[in-house]
Coordinates of C-alpha atoms and ligand atoms in Angstrom, one line a residue:
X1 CA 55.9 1.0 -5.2
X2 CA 54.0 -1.2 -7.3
X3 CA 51.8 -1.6 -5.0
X4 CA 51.4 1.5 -4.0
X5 CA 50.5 2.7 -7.3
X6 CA 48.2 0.2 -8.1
X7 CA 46.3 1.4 -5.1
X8 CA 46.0 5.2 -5.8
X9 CA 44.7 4.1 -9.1
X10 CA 42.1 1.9 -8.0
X11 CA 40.9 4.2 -5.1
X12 CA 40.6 7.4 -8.0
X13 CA 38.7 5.2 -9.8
X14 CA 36.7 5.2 -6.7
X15 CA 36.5 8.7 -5.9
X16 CA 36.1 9.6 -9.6
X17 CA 33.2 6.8 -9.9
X18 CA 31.4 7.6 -6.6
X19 CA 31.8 12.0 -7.9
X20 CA 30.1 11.0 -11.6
X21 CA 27.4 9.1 -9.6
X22 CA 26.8 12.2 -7.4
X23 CA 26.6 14.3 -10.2
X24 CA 24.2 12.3 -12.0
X25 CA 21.7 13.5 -8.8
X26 CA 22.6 16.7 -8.7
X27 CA 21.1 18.3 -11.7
X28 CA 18.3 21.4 -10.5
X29 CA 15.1 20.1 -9.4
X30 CA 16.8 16.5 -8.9
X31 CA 14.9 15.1 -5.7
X32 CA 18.0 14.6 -3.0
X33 CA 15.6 12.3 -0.6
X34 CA 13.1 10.6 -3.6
X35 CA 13.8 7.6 -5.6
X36 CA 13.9 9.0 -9.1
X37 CA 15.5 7.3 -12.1
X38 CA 18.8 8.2 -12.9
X39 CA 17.4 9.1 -17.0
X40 CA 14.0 8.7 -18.5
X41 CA 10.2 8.6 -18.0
X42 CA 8.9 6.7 -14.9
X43 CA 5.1 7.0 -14.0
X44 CA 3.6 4.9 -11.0
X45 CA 5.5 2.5 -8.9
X46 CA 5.4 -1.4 -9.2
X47 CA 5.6 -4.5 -7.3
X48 CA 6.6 -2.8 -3.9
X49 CA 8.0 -5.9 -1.8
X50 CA 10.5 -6.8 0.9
X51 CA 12.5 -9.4 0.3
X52 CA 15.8 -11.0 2.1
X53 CA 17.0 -7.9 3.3
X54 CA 15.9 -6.0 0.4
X55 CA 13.3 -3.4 0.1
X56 CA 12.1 -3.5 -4.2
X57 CA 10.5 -0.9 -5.8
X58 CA 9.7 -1.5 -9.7
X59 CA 8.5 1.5 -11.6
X60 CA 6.8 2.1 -14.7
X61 CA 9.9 3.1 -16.9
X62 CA 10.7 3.8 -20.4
X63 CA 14.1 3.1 -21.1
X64 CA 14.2 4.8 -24.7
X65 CA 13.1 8.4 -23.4
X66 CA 11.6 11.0 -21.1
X67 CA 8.1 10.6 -22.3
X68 CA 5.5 8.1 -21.3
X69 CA 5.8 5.0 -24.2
X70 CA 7.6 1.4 -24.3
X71 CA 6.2 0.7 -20.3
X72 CA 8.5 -1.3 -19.2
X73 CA 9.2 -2.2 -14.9
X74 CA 12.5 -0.7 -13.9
X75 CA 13.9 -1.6 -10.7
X76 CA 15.9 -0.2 -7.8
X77 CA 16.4 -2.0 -4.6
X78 CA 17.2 -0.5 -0.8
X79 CA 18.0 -1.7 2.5
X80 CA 16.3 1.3 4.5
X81 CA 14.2 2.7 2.4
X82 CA 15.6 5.6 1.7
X83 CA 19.3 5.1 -0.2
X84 CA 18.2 3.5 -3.6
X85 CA 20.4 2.0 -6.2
X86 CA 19.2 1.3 -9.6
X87 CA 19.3 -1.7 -11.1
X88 CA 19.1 -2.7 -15.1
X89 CA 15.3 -2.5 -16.6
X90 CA 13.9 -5.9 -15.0
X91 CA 10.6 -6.7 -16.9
X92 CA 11.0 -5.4 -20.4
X93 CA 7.9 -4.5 -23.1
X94 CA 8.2 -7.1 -25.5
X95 CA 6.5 -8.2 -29.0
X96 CA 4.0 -5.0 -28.8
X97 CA 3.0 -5.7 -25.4
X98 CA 3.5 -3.5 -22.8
X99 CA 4.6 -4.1 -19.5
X100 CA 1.7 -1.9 -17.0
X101 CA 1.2 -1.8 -13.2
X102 CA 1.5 -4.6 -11.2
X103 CA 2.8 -6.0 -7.8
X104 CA 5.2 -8.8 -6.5
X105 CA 4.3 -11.4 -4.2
X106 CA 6.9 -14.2 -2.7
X107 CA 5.8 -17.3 -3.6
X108 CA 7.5 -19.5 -0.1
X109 CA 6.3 -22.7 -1.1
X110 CA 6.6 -22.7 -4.5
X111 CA 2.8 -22.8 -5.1
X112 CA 2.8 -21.5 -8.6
X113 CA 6.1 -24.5 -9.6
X114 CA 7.5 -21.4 -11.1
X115 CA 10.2 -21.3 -8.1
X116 CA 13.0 -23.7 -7.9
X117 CA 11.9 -27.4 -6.7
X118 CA 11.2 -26.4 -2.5
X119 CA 12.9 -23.0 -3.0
X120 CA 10.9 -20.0 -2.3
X121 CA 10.9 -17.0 -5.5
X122 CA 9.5 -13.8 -6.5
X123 CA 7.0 -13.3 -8.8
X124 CA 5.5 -10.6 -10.3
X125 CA 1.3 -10.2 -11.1
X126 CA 1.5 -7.7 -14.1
X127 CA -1.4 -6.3 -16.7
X128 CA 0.3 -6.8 -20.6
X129 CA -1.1 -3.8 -22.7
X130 CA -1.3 -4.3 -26.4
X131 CA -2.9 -1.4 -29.2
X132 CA -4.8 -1.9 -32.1
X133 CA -7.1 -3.4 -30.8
X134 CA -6.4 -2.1 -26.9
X135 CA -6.3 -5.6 -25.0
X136 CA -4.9 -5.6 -21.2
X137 CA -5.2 -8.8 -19.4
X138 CA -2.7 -10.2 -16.5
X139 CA 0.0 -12.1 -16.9
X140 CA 3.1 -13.5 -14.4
X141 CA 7.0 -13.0 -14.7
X142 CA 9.6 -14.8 -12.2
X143 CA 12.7 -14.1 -10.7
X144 CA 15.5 -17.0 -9.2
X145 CA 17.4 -14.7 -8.5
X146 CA 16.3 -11.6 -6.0
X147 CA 14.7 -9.6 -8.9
X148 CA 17.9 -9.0 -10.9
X149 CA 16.4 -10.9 -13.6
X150 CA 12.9 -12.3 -14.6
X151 CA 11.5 -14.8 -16.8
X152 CA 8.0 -14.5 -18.2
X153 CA 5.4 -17.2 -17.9
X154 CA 5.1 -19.4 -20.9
X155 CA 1.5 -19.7 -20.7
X156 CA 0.3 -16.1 -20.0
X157 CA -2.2 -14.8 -19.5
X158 CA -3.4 -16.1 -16.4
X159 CA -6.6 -14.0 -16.1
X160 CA -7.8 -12.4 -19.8
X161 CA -11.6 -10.9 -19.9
X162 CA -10.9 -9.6 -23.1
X163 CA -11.3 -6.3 -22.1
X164 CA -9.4 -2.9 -23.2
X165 CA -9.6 -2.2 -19.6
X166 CA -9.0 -4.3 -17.5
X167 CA -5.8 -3.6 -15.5
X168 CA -3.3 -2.6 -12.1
X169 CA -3.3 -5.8 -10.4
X170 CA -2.3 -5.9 -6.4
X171 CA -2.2 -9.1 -5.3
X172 CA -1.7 -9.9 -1.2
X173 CA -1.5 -12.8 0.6
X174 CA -4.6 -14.0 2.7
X175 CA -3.2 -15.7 5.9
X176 CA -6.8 -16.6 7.3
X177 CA -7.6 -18.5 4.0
X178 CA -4.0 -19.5 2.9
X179 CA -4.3 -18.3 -0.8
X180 CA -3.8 -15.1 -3.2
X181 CA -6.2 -12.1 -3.0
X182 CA -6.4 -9.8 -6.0
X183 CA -7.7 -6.5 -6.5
X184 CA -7.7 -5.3 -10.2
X185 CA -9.7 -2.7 -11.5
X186 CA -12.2 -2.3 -14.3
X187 CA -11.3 1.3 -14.9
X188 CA -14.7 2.8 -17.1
X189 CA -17.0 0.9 -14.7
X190 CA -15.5 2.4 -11.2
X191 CA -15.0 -1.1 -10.1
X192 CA -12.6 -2.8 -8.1
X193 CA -12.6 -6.7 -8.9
X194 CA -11.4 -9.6 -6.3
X195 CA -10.0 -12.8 -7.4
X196 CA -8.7 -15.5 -5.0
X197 CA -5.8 -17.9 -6.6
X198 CA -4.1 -20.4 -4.3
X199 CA -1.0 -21.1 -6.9
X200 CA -0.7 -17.4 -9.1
X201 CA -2.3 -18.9 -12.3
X202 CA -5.4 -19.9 -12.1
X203 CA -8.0 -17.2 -10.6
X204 CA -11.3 -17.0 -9.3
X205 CA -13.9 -14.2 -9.2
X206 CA -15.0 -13.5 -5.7
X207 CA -16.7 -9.9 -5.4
X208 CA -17.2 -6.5 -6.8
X209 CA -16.7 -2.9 -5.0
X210 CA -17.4 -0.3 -6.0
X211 CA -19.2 2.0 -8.2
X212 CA -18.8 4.0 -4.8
X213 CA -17.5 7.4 -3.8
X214 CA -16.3 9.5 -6.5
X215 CA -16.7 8.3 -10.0
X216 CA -15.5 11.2 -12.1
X217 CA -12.7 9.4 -14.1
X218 CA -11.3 6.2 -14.5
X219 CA -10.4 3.9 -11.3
X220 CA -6.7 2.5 -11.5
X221 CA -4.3 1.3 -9.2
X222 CA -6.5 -0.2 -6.6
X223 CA -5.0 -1.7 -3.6
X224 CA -6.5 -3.5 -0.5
X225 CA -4.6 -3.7 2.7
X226 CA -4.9 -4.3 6.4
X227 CA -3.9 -1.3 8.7
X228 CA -3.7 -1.2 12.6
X229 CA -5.1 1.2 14.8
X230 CA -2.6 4.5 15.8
X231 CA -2.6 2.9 19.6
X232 CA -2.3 -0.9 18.6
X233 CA -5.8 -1.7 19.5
X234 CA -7.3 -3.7 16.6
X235 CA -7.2 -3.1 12.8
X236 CA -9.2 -2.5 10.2
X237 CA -9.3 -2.9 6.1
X238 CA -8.6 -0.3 3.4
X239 CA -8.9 -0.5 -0.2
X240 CA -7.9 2.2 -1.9
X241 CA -7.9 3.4 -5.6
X242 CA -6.6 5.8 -7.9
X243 CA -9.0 8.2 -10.2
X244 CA -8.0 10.1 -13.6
X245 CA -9.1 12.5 -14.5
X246 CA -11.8 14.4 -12.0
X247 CA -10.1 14.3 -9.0
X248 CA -11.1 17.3 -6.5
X249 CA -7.8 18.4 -6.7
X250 CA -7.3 18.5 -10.5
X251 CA -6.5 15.6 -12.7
X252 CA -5.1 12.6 -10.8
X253 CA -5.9 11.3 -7.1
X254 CA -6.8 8.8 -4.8
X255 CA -9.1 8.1 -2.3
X256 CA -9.4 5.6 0.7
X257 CA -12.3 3.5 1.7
X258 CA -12.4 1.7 5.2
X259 CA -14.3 -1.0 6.4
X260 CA -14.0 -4.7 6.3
X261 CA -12.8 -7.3 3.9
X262 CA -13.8 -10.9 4.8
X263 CA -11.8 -12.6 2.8
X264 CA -14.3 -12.4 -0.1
X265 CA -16.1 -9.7 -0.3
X266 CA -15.0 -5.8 0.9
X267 CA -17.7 -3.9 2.8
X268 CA -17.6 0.2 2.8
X269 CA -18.0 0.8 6.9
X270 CA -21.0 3.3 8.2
X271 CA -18.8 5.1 10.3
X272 CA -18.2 9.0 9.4
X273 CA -14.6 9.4 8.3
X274 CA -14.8 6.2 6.7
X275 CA -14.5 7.8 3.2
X276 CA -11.4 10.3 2.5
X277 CA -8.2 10.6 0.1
X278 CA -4.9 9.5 0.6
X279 CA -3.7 12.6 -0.8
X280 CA -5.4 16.2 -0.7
X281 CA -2.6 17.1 -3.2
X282 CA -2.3 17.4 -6.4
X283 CA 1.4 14.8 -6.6
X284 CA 1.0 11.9 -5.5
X285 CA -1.1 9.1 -7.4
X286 CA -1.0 5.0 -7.8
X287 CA 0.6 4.8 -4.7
X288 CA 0.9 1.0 -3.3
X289 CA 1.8 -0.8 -0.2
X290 CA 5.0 -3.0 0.2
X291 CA 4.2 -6.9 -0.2
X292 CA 5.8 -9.4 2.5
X293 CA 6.8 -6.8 5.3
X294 CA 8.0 -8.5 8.6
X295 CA 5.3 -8.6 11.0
X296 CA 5.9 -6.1 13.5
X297 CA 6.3 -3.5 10.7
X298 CA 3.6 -1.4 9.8
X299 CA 1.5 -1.0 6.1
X300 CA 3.7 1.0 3.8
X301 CA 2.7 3.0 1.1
X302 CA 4.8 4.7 -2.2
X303 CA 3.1 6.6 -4.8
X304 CA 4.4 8.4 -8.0
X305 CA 4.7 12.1 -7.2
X306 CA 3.0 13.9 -9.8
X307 CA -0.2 13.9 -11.8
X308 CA -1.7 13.0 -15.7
X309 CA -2.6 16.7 -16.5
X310 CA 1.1 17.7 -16.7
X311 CA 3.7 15.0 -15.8
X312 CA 4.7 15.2 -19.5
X313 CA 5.6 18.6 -18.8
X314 CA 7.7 18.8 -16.0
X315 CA 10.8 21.0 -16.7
X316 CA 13.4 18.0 -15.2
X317 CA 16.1 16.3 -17.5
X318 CA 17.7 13.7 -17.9
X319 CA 14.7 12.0 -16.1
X320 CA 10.9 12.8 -15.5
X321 CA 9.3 11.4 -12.8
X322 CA 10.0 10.9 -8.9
X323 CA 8.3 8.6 -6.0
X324 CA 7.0 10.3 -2.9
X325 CA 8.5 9.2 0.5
X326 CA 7.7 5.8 2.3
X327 CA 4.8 6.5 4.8
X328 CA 3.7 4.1 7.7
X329 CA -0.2 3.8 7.3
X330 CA -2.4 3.2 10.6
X331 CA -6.1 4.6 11.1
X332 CA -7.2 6.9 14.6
X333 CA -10.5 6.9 15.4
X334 CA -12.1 9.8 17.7
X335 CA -14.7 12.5 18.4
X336 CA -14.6 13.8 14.3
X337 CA -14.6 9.9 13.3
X338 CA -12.5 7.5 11.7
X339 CA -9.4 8.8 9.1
X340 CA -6.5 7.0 7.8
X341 CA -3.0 8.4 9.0
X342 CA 0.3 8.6 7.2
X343 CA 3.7 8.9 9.2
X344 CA 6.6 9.4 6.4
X345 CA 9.8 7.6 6.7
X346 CA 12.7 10.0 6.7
X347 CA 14.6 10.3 10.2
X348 CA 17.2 8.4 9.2
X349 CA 18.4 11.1 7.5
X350 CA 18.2 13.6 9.8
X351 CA 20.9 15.9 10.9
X352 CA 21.0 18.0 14.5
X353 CA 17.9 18.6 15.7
X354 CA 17.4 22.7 15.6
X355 CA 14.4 23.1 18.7
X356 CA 11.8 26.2 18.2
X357 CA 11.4 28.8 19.2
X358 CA 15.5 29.5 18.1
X359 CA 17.1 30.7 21.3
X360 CA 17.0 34.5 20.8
X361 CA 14.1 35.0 19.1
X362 CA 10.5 36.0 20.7
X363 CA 9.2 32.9 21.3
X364 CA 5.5 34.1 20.6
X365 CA 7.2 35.3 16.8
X366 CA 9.2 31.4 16.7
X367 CA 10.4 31.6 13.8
X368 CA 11.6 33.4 10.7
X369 CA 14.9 31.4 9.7
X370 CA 17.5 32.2 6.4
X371 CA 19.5 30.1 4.8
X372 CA 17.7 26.5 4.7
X373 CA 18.5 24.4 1.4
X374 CA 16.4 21.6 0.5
X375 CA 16.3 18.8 1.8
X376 CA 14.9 19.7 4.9
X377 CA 12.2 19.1 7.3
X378 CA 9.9 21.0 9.7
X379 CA 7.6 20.1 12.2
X380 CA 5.2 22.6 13.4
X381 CA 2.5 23.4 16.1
X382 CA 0.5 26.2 15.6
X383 CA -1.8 28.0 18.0
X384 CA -3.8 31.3 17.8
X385 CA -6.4 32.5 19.7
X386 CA -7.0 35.8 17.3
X387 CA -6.1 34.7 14.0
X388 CA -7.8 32.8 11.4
X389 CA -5.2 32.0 8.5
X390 CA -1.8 30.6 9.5
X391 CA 0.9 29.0 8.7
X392 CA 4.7 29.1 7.0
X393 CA 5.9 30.4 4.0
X394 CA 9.2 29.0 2.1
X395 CA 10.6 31.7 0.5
X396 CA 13.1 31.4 -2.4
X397 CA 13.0 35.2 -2.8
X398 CA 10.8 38.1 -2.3
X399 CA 8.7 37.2 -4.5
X400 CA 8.9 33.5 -4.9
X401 CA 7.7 31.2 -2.6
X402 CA 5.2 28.5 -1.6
X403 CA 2.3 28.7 1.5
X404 CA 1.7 26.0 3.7
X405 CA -1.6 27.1 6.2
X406 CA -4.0 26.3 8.0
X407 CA -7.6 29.1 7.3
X408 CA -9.6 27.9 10.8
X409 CA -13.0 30.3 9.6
X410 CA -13.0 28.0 6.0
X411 CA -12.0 24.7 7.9
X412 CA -9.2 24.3 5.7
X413 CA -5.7 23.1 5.7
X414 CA -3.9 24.0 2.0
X415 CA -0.7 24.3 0.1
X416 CA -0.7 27.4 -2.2
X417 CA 2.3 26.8 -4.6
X418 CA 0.8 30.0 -7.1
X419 CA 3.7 32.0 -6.5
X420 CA 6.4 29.3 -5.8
X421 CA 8.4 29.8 -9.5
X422 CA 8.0 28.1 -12.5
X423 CA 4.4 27.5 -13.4
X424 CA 4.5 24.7 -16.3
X425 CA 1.0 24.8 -17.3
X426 CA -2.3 26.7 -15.8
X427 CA -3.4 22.9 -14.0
X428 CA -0.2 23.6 -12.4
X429 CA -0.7 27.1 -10.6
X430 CA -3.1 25.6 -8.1
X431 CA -4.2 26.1 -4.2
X432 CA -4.7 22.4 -3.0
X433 CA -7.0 21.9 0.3
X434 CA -8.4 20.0 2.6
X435 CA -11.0 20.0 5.2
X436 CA -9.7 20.0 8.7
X437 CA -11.1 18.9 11.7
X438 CA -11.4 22.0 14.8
X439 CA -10.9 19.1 17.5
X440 CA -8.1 18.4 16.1
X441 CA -4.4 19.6 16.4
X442 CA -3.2 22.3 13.9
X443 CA 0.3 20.7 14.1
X444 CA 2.4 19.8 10.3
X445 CA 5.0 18.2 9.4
X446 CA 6.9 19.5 6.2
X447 CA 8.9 17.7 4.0
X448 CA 10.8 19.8 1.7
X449 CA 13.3 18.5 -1.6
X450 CA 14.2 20.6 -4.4
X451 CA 11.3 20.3 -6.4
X452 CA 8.5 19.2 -3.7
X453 CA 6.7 19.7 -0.6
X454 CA 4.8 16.6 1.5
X455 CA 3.0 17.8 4.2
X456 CA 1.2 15.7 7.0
X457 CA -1.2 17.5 9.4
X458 CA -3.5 17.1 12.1
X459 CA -1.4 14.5 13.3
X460 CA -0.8 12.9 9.7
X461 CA -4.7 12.6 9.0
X462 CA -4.4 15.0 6.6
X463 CA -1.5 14.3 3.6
X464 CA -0.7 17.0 1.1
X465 CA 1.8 16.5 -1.5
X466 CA 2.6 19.3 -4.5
X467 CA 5.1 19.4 -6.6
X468 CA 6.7 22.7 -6.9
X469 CA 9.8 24.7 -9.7
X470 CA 11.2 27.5 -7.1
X471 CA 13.3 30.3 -8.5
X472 CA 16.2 29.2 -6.9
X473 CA 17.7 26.6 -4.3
X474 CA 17.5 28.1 -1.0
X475 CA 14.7 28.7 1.5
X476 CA 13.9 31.5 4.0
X477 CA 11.5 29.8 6.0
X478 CA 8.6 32.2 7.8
X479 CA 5.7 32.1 9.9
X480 CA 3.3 34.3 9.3
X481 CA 1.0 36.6 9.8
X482 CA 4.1 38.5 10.9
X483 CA 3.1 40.2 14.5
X484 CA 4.6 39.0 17.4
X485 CA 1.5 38.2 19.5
X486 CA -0.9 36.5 17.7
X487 CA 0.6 33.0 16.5
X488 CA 2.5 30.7 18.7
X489 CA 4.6 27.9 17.2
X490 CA 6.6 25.3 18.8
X491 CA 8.2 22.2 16.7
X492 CA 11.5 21.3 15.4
X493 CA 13.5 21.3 12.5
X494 CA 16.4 19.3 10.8
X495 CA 18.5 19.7 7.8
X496 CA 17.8 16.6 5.7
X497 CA 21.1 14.2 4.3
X498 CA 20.9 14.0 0.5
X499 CA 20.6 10.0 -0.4
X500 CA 23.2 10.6 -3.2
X501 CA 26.1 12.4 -1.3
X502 CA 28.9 10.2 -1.0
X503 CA 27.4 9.6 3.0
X504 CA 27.5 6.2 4.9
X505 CA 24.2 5.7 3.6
X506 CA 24.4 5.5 0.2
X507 CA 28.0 4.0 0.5
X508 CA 26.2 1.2 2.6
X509 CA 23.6 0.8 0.0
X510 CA 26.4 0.2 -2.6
X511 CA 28.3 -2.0 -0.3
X512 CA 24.9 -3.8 0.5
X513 CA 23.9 -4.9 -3.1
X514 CA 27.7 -5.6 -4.1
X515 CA 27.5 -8.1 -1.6
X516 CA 24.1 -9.6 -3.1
X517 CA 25.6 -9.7 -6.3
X518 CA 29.0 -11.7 -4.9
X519 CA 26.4 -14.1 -3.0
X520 CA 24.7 -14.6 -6.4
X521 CA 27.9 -15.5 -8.2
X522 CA 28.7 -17.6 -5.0
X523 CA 25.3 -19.3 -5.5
X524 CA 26.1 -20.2 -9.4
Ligands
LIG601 C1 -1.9 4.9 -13.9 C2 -1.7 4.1 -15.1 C3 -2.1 2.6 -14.8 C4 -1.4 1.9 -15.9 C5 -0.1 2.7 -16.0 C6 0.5 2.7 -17.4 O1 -1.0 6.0 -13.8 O2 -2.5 4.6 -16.2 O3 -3.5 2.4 -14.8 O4 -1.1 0.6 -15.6 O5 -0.4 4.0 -15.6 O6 1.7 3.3 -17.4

């Protein structure tokens, strides 16, 4: 009986602590298939890295409040990519100095002697902010332990120009040369800065990039990675780097350079294409790619979905600030040119595939479907032979709702989110667009959460993220223009698995870093 008891209790503790934990997603305009903190401000992410079974993200965080202020790196940790669990803060601001962008590298032979004698450790490149007078130089922490705690260098910094801008540090490994490549930015000068280090603390200065491309606002977040062709033949080199304000778009974005990087010096290629943006949106800025991936896995790249002009605004509580989806990076190369592709990560949490056109409808007409609540997904192919403007509309209501199209006679491909609901600010009413390409496909793939749509078309050369406030939680998805005739869609669509339901993925997630934590005790 005793027994018996004993185990009620302790499985209600269960079911009551697994319910709180749902509800602490479940608040309106909580993302069901994003990483956002549970409470609190978080800007871009940090130190992306695989690591024994462990995908990392860090995040800039402020653990006092929903406003940007105290940055400090939070942490969650994943072993798919999608189910996160959040960890305690890991690097905190300390003694005025701030804790800014960085990455994480995995020091294997304990290069830097900042790892345990012969044992391999993580440690983390980061730029320390201090005010009065602004000073941001870089500096190192390290973790023994899998990231759950850090230590920071005694003798930072490691790189100090003396700057007040001087920051964002990605830092990859260099296989061909055996050392540390870093990419920092000097922000005011649109520069991107390489250092080479073969033990993490002592640097030197290989090459500049850059003033180059667009120049409007300060360049952050750079990063420089090495992405394979869509059919496996060959690769090539991107760097990439984040500009606020002045983007295009509106306030914060990022564009893509491709070309070559031999080891010293990065070289913008000739090619047409070779020049675009990773994101044609106005959501989706610092994004960086995971450190230490196994081999056969692609590039992979996380941003932070929103943007400077209104991210202080955005009508969420307890927490402000979300990270976009995963998304496999490779580059296609045909008749237009050359263009970097993005493939998000999300079919894990698929449910049954719905085929269109839906049995019973006209399969010229496709589509016009009730009922959908985020998070879902669509995947679209659109052809016309009569009209120009195209696409799908997600209806919350009559009036409400956002339009994803394609305009053929303007060359465009856009996200219209005007009339999707709440409109926090007038940066935030906004058409986004982006020139497509007519030898291309007019196919799109939608990715829709409660308060966000990612989109990925002509065959993900083309990504799109907005955030968007609809008037309520459901979706009648449509295509339009509405006659029969004239638009053709084919494609598929799936009902999306929240990350936080009490599913075998978030349970395994939980089950996953228990079991880190008992091998960590094991290991004391
Ligand atoms: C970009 C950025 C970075 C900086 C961080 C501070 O969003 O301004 O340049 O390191 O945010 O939170």
């Amino acid at each position: 009986m005793r027994a018996l008891i004993l185990f009620t209790a302790v499985s209600l503790g269960l079911v009551t602590n697994v319910a709180a934990q749902e509800q602490q997603y479940d608040q309106p305009y909580r993302p069901q298939i994003h990483f956002s903190p549970q409470k609190n401000w978080t800007n871009d992410p940090n130190g992306l890295v695989y690591f024994d079974g462990e995908y990392h993200v860090f995040f800039q965080y402020n653990p006092f409040g929903d406003q940007w202020g105290h940055m400090s790196w939070g942490h969650a940790v994943s072993r798919d990519l999608l189910h996160w669990q959040e960890l305690p803060v890991a690097i905190p601001e300390e003694n005025g100095v701030m804790i800014f962008t960085g990455s994480i590298v995995i020091d294997h032979e304990n290069a830097s002697r900042l790892c345990r004698p012969k044992k391999e450790c993580m440690v983390a490149i980061y730029t320390g902010h201090s005010q009065n007078p602004q000073l941001q130089n870089q500096n190192l922490a390290y973790s023994l332990d899998r990231g759950r705690t850090w230590v920071k260098y005694r003798n930072n910094p490691v790189l100090d120009l003396h700057l007040s801008d001087f920051r964002d540090p990605s830092v990859s490994w260099d296989e061909k040369a055996h050392r540390w490549v870093m990419a920092v930015s000097l922000p005011k000068e649109h520069t991107v800065r390489f250092y080479a280090s073969s033990n993490l603390k002592d640097w030197k200065q290989l090459s500049d990039f850059g003033p180059a491309g667009d120049t409007a606002g300060d360049w952050e977040c750079p990063d420089l990675l090495r992405i394979p062709a869509v059919n496996k033949t060959g690769s090539i080199w991107a760097l990439k780097v984040g500009l606020n304000p002045g983007a295009p778009q509106g306030g914060s974005g990022e564009q893509y350079f491709l070309g070559d990087f031999d080891g010293t010096t990065f070289k913008l290629s000739e090619e047409p294409g070779a020049q675009g943006w990773t994101n044609y949106g106005k959501d989706d800025y610092c994004a960086i790619s995971f450190n230490n991936l196994p081999r056969e896995q692609q590039p992979i790249l996380l941003g932070w979905m929103s943007n400077w002009q209104y991210a202080a605004k955005l009508p969420t509580s307890p927490w402000r600030g979300q990270m976009s989806l995963p998304r496999k990076l490779a580059y296609v190369r045909d008749k237009a040119g050359m263009a970097l592709t993005q493939e998000p990560i999300v079919a894990g949490l698929r449910g049954p595939r719905v085929a269109l056109p839906l049995a019973g409808t006209n399969p010229k007409s496709a589509l016009k479907h009730d009922g959908l609540v985020p998070p879902y997904e669509l995947d679209l192919d659109f052809e016309s032979s009569t009209e120009d403007v195209f696409g799908v509309r997600l209806h919350s209501d009559e009036q409400h709702y956002t339009e994803i199209g394609f305009d053929r006679s303007k060359q465009q491909f856009y996200i219209d989110r005007t009339r999707a609901g709440a409109t926090i600010s007038t940066d935030f009413a906004s058409k986004t667009t982006a020139h497509t390409v007519p030898s291309r496909r007019y196919n799109v793939r939608i990715i829709v959460d409660r308060s966000s749509v990612e989109t990925y078309a002509q065959d993900g050369t083309i990504a799109m993220t907005d955030l968007i406030f609809p008037a309520n939680g459901k979706n009648r998805v449509e295509i339009f223009p509405p006659s029969q005739d004239s638009v053709k869609v084919t494609g598929q669509m799936w009902q999306l698995k929240s990350i936080w339901a009490s599913g075998a993925g978030s349970n395994a997630a939980d089950a996953h870093v228990d079991s880190v934590r008992r091998k960590k005790a094991a290991d004391k």
